Amino acid sequence: MAKELTDLTTIDLFSDEKRPGRPKTSPHPRNVQIRINKRNQVKRDKNNGLKRVEFKIHHSLFEQLEELAKSKNINRSELIETLLIRSLAKENN
């Protein structure tokens, strides 16, 4: 039987991985945990009506957004969403 990294029923196959320090709470390696967590995050966002958007901006603009978001005590994503909503409202008027 092959060892599948995402198979939760084969925990005994991972028993040879003994390391000092804090015990693992997941039998998966870190890169598999990250993929599982990201998949779950995308599902949560989709259920909440959110859509992921990525774009590149110049570093100076990024710094301005960071400073403005900190001054308003909101995160950068919320700030960008607010700015886009205002801009679209002005365009429609």
N, CA and C atoms as an extended XYZ file, in Angstrom:
279
Properties=species:S:1:pos:R:3:atomname:S:1:resname:S:1:resid:I:1 pbc="F F F"
N         0.847       -1.179        0.000 N   MET     1
C         0.000        0.000        0.000 CA  MET     1
C         0.886        1.234        0.000 C   MET     1
N         0.591        2.165       -0.862 N   ALA     2
C         1.389        3.380       -0.977 CA  ALA     2
C         1.033        4.361        0.131 C   ALA     2
N         2.020        5.136        0.526 N   LYS     3
C         1.811        6.149        1.564 CA  LYS     3
C         1.332        7.429        0.904 C   LYS     3
N         0.101        7.812        1.157 N   GLU     4
C        -0.467        9.035        0.617 CA  GLU     4
C        -0.363       10.124        1.672 C   GLU     4
N         0.223       11.268        1.310 N   LEU     5
C         0.479       12.323        2.292 CA  LEU     5
C        -0.794       12.907        2.881 C   LEU     5
N        -1.881       12.913        2.118 N   THR     6
C        -3.115       13.505        2.620 CA  THR     6
C        -4.072       12.477        3.210 C   THR     6
N        -3.644       11.228        3.335 N   ASP     7
C        -4.493       10.170        3.870 CA  ASP     7
C        -4.411       10.164        5.392 C   ASP     7
N        -5.516       10.497        6.048 N   LEU     8
C        -5.536       10.585        7.507 CA  LEU     8
C        -5.646        9.225        8.184 C   LEU     8
N        -5.961        8.182        7.436 N   THR     9
C        -6.154        6.871        8.055 CA  THR     9
C        -4.859        6.087        8.164 C   THR     9
N        -3.759        6.610        7.686 N   THR    10
C        -2.482        5.889        7.726 CA  THR    10
C        -1.494        6.568        8.664 C   THR    10
N        -1.971        7.006        9.821 N   ILE    11
C        -1.116        7.702       10.772 CA  ILE    11
C         0.045        6.813       11.207 C   ILE    11
N        -0.180        5.505       11.278 N   ASP    12
C         0.884        4.591       11.696 CA  ASP    12
C         2.076        4.636       10.736 C   ASP    12
N         1.861        5.027        9.490 N   LEU    13
C         2.970        5.138        8.542 CA  LEU    13
C         3.898        6.313        8.879 C   LEU    13
N         3.389        7.256        9.658 N   PHE    14
C         4.175        8.433       10.007 CA  PHE    14
C         4.877        8.266       11.350 C   PHE    14
N         4.724        7.122       11.998 N   SER    15
C         5.242        6.940       13.351 CA  SER    15
C         6.764        6.943       13.409 C   SER    15
N         7.436        6.729       12.289 N   ASP    16
C         8.898        6.715       12.302 CA  ASP    16
C         9.503        8.118       12.282 C   ASP    16
N         8.678        9.142       12.172 N   GLU    17
C         9.156       10.522       12.150 CA  GLU    17
C         9.208       11.066       13.586 C   GLU    17
N        10.244       10.757       14.326 N   LYS    18
C        10.399       11.235       15.699 CA  LYS    18
C        11.392       12.388       15.715 C   LYS    18
N        10.941       13.521       16.233 N   ARG    19
C        11.812       14.677       16.338 CA  ARG    19
C        11.689       15.262       17.733 C   ARG    19
N        12.751       15.851       18.246 N   PRO    20
C        12.654       16.500       19.557 CA  PRO    20
C        11.820       17.775       19.469 C   PRO    20
N        11.250       18.158       20.581 N   GLY    21
C        10.492       19.407       20.625 CA  GLY    21
C         9.010       19.171       20.759 C   GLY    21
N         8.267       20.168       20.413 N   ARG    22
C         6.819       20.146       20.540 CA  ARG    22
C         6.215       19.059       19.650 C   ARG    22
N         5.271       18.270       20.178 N   PRO    23
C         4.675       17.210       19.366 CA  PRO    23
C         3.828       17.779       18.222 C   PRO    23
N         3.801       17.050       17.126 N   LYS    24
C         3.026       17.477       15.976 CA  LYS    24
C         1.544       17.272       16.248 C   LYS    24
N         0.726       18.202       15.771 N   THR    25
C        -0.721       18.056       15.893 CA  THR    25
C        -1.315       17.534       14.601 C   THR    25
N        -0.497       17.428       13.570 N   SER    26
C        -0.955       16.913       12.289 CA  SER    26
C         0.074       15.917       11.760 C   SER    26
N        -0.379       14.838       11.160 N   PRO    27
C         0.574       13.858       10.628 CA  PRO    27
C         1.204       14.299        9.306 C   PRO    27
N         0.721       15.400        8.727 N   HIS    28
C         1.195       15.842        7.423 CA  HIS    28
C         2.432       16.728        7.530 C   HIS    28
N         3.295       16.702        6.509 N   PRO    29
C         4.402       17.655        6.457 CA  PRO    29
C         3.868       19.077        6.278 C   PRO    29
N         4.682       20.053        6.560 N   ARG    30
C         4.241       21.454        6.540 CA  ARG    30
C         3.692       21.879        5.178 C   ARG    30
N         4.325       21.472        4.085 N   ASN    31
C         3.849       21.905        2.769 CA  ASN    31
C         2.456       21.353        2.450 C   ASN    31
N         2.142       20.154        2.937 N   VAL    32
C         0.801       19.592        2.735 CA  VAL    32
C        -0.204       20.316        3.623 C   VAL    32
N         0.188       20.636        4.859 N   GLN    33
C        -0.692       21.398        5.758 CA  GLN    33
C        -1.048       22.742        5.146 C   GLN    33
N        -0.072       23.391        4.543 N   ILE    34
C        -0.311       24.705        3.939 CA  ILE    34
C        -1.315       24.588        2.794 C   ILE    34
N        -1.159       23.553        1.950 N   ARG    35
C        -2.107       23.358        0.852 CA  ARG    35
C        -3.519       23.088        1.363 C   ARG    35
N        -3.633       22.255        2.401 N   ILE    36
C        -4.950       21.946        2.975 CA  ILE    36
C        -5.572       23.202        3.574 C   ILE    36
N        -4.787       23.959        4.328 N   ASN    37
C        -5.294       25.188        4.943 CA  ASN    37
C        -5.717       26.207        3.897 C   ASN    37
N        -4.926       26.339        2.820 N   LYS    38
C        -5.263       27.285        1.761 CA  LYS    38
C        -6.556       26.876        1.067 C   LYS    38
N        -6.707       25.576        0.814 N   ARG    39
C        -7.932       25.072        0.184 CA  ARG    39
C        -9.137       25.388        1.066 C   ARG    39
N        -8.997       25.171        2.376 N   ASN    40
C       -10.099       25.473        3.300 CA  ASN    40
C       -10.398       26.966        3.346 C   ASN    40
N        -9.348       27.791        3.284 N   GLN    41
C        -9.542       29.239        3.295 CA  GLN    41
C       -10.296       29.697        2.047 C   GLN    41
N        -9.938       29.155        0.891 N   VAL    42
C       -10.618       29.509       -0.360 CA  VAL    42
C       -12.090       29.114       -0.286 C   VAL    42
N       -12.378       27.945        0.287 N   LYS    43
C       -13.775       27.512        0.438 CA  LYS    43
C       -14.540       28.458        1.359 C   LYS    43
N       -13.920       28.850        2.493 N   ARG    44
C       -14.575       29.792        3.417 CA  ARG    44
C       -14.856       31.126        2.735 C   ARG    44
N       -13.856       31.632        2.012 N   ASP    45
C       -14.026       32.911        1.324 CA  ASP    45
C       -15.134       32.824        0.278 C   ASP    45
N       -15.176       31.724       -0.466 N   LYS    46
C       -16.205       31.548       -1.484 CA  LYS    46
C       -17.590       31.515       -0.854 C   LYS    46
N       -17.720       30.832        0.275 N   ASN    47
C       -19.009       30.782        0.974 CA  ASN    47
C       -19.416       32.145        1.506 C   ASN    47
N       -18.433       33.006        1.788 N   ASN    48
C       -18.719       34.357        2.273 CA  ASN    48
C       -18.875       35.361        1.137 C   ASN    48
N       -18.847       34.879       -0.114 N   GLY    49
C       -19.041       35.750       -1.264 CA  GLY    49
C       -17.801       36.537       -1.665 C   GLY    49
N       -16.633       36.099       -1.244 N   LEU    50
C       -15.401       36.814       -1.566 CA  LEU    50
C       -14.703       36.169       -2.754 C   LEU    50
N       -14.004       36.989       -3.518 N   LYS    51
C       -13.241       36.522       -4.670 CA  LYS    51
C       -11.835       37.077       -4.564 C   LYS    51
N       -10.840       36.232       -4.771 N   ARG    52
C        -9.442       36.630       -4.648 CA  ARG    52
C        -9.002       37.386       -5.900 C   ARG    52
N        -8.311       38.520       -5.697 N   VAL    53
C        -7.785       39.336       -6.783 CA  VAL    53
C        -6.337       39.650       -6.462 C   VAL    53
N        -5.462       39.455       -7.436 N   GLU    54
C        -4.054       39.777       -7.247 CA  GLU    54
C        -3.623       40.773       -8.308 C   GLU    54
N        -2.794       41.735       -7.913 N   PHE    55
C        -2.246       42.688       -8.860 CA  PHE    55
C        -0.927       43.223       -8.324 C   PHE    55
N        -0.132       43.786       -9.219 N   LYS    56
C         1.169       44.317       -8.840 CA  LYS    56
C         1.110       45.836       -8.852 C   LYS    56
N         1.693       46.448       -7.816 N   ILE    57
C         1.762       47.904       -7.740 CA  ILE    57
C         3.185       48.297       -7.354 C   ILE    57
N         3.509       49.536       -7.604 N   HIS    58
C         4.841       50.029       -7.267 CA  HIS    58
C         5.009       50.072       -5.747 C   HIS    58
N         6.245       49.893       -5.309 N   HIS    59
C         6.555       49.843       -3.868 CA  HIS    59
C         6.109       51.112       -3.141 C   HIS    59
N         6.286       52.270       -3.748 N   SER    60
C         5.912       53.530       -3.076 CA  SER    60
C         4.402       53.594       -2.837 C   SER    60
N         3.602       53.120       -3.799 N   LEU    61
C         2.154       53.089       -3.619 CA  LEU    61
C         1.764       52.106       -2.526 C   LEU    61
N         2.457       50.979       -2.492 N   PHE    62
C         2.215       49.983       -1.448 CA  PHE    62
C         2.458       50.581       -0.064 C   PHE    62
N         3.563       51.311        0.087 N   GLU    63
C         3.881       51.953        1.376 CA  GLU    63
C         2.810       52.959        1.767 C   GLU    63
N         2.298       53.717        0.792 N   GLN    64
C         1.235       54.687        1.083 CA  GLN    64
C        -0.027       53.977        1.564 C   GLN    64
N        -0.356       52.876        0.909 N   LEU    65
C        -1.528       52.104        1.330 CA  LEU    65
C        -1.349       51.553        2.743 C   LEU    65
N        -0.153       51.053        3.045 N   GLU    66
C         0.141       50.530        4.384 CA  GLU    66
C        -0.049       51.611        5.446 C   GLU    66
N         0.520       52.796        5.203 N   GLU    67
C         0.421       53.892        6.175 CA  GLU    67
C        -1.021       54.334        6.366 C   GLU    67
N        -1.764       54.470        5.272 N   LEU    68
C        -3.166       54.888        5.368 CA  LEU    68
C        -4.002       53.846        6.105 C   LEU    68
N        -3.761       52.581        5.830 N   ALA    69
C        -4.503       51.515        6.514 CA  ALA    69
C        -4.204       51.525        8.010 C   ALA    69
N        -2.936       51.719        8.382 N   LYS    70
C        -2.584       51.774        9.803 CA  LYS    70
C        -3.235       52.968       10.481 C   LYS    70
N        -3.262       54.113        9.808 N   SER    71
C        -3.853       55.309       10.414 CA  SER    71
C        -5.360       55.152       10.611 C   SER    71
N        -6.010       54.372        9.755 N   LYS    72
C        -7.453       54.151        9.885 CA  LYS    72
C        -7.778       52.899       10.706 C   LYS    72
N        -6.750       52.186       11.193 N   ASN    73
C        -6.913       50.959       11.980 CA  ASN    73
C        -7.721       49.887       11.250 C   ASN    73
N        -7.443       49.738        9.950 N   ILE    74
C        -8.050       48.665        9.164 CA  ILE    74
C        -6.923       47.957        8.415 C   ILE    74
N        -7.225       46.788        7.874 N   ASN    75
C        -6.175       46.110        7.110 CA  ASN    75
C        -6.150       46.635        5.677 C   ASN    75
N        -5.097       46.318        4.975 N   ARG    76
C        -4.880       46.826        3.626 CA  ARG    76
C        -5.996       46.379        2.679 C   ARG    76
N        -6.456       45.164        2.819 N   SER    77
C        -7.516       44.648        1.962 CA  SER    77
C        -8.804       45.466        2.118 C   SER    77
N        -9.165       45.767        3.356 N   GLU    78
C       -10.364       46.564        3.607 CA  GLU    78
C       -10.214       47.967        3.031 C   GLU    78
N        -9.021       48.540        3.140 N   LEU    79
C        -8.771       49.870        2.601 CA  LEU    79
C        -8.927       49.878        1.082 C   LEU    79
N        -8.318       48.909        0.422 N   ILE    80
C        -8.400       48.843       -1.041 CA  ILE    80
C        -9.847       48.648       -1.478 C   ILE    80
N       -10.589       47.807       -0.764 N   GLU    81
C       -12.003       47.595       -1.102 CA  GLU    81
C       -12.792       48.895       -0.960 C   GLU    81
N       -12.549       49.647        0.105 N   THR    82
C       -13.233       50.922        0.327 CA  THR    82
C       -12.902       51.913       -0.783 C   THR    82
N       -11.622       51.999       -1.148 N   LEU    83
C       -11.215       52.917       -2.218 CA  LEU    83
C       -11.847       52.543       -3.554 C   LEU    83
N       -11.923       51.253       -3.845 N   LEU    84
C       -12.549       50.815       -5.090 CA  LEU    84
C       -14.045       51.122       -5.108 C   LEU    84
N       -14.716       50.908       -3.986 N   ILE    85
C       -16.157       51.194       -3.907 CA  ILE    85
C       -16.412       52.678       -4.136 C   ILE    85
N       -15.611       53.537       -3.498 N   ARG    86
C       -15.759       54.995       -3.689 CA  ARG    86
C       -15.507       55.381       -5.131 C   ARG    86
N       -14.485       54.826       -5.728 N   SER    87
C       -14.138       55.157       -7.109 CA  SER    87
C       -15.247       54.736       -8.071 C   SER    87
N       -15.775       53.538       -7.871 N   LEU    88
C       -16.858       53.064       -8.724 CA  LEU    88
C       -18.131       53.886       -8.537 C   LEU    88
N       -18.398       54.333       -7.313 N   ALA    89
C       -19.568       55.175       -7.050 CA  ALA    89
C       -19.432       56.513       -7.772 C   ALA    89
N       -18.234       57.081       -7.784 N   LYS    90
C       -18.006       58.355       -8.508 CA  LYS    90
C       -18.163       58.151      -10.006 C   LYS    90
N       -17.693       57.028      -10.532 N   GLU    91
C       -17.808       56.747      -11.965 CA  GLU    91
C       -19.263       56.599      -12.399 C   GLU    91
N       -20.082       56.038      -11.522 N   ASN    92
C       -21.495       55.808      -11.864 CA  ASN    92
C       -22.326       57.073      -11.758 C   ASN    92
N       -21.819       58.099      -11.094 N   ASN    93
C       -22.575       59.356      -10.938 CA  ASN    93
C       -22.209       60.359      -11.972 C   ASN    93
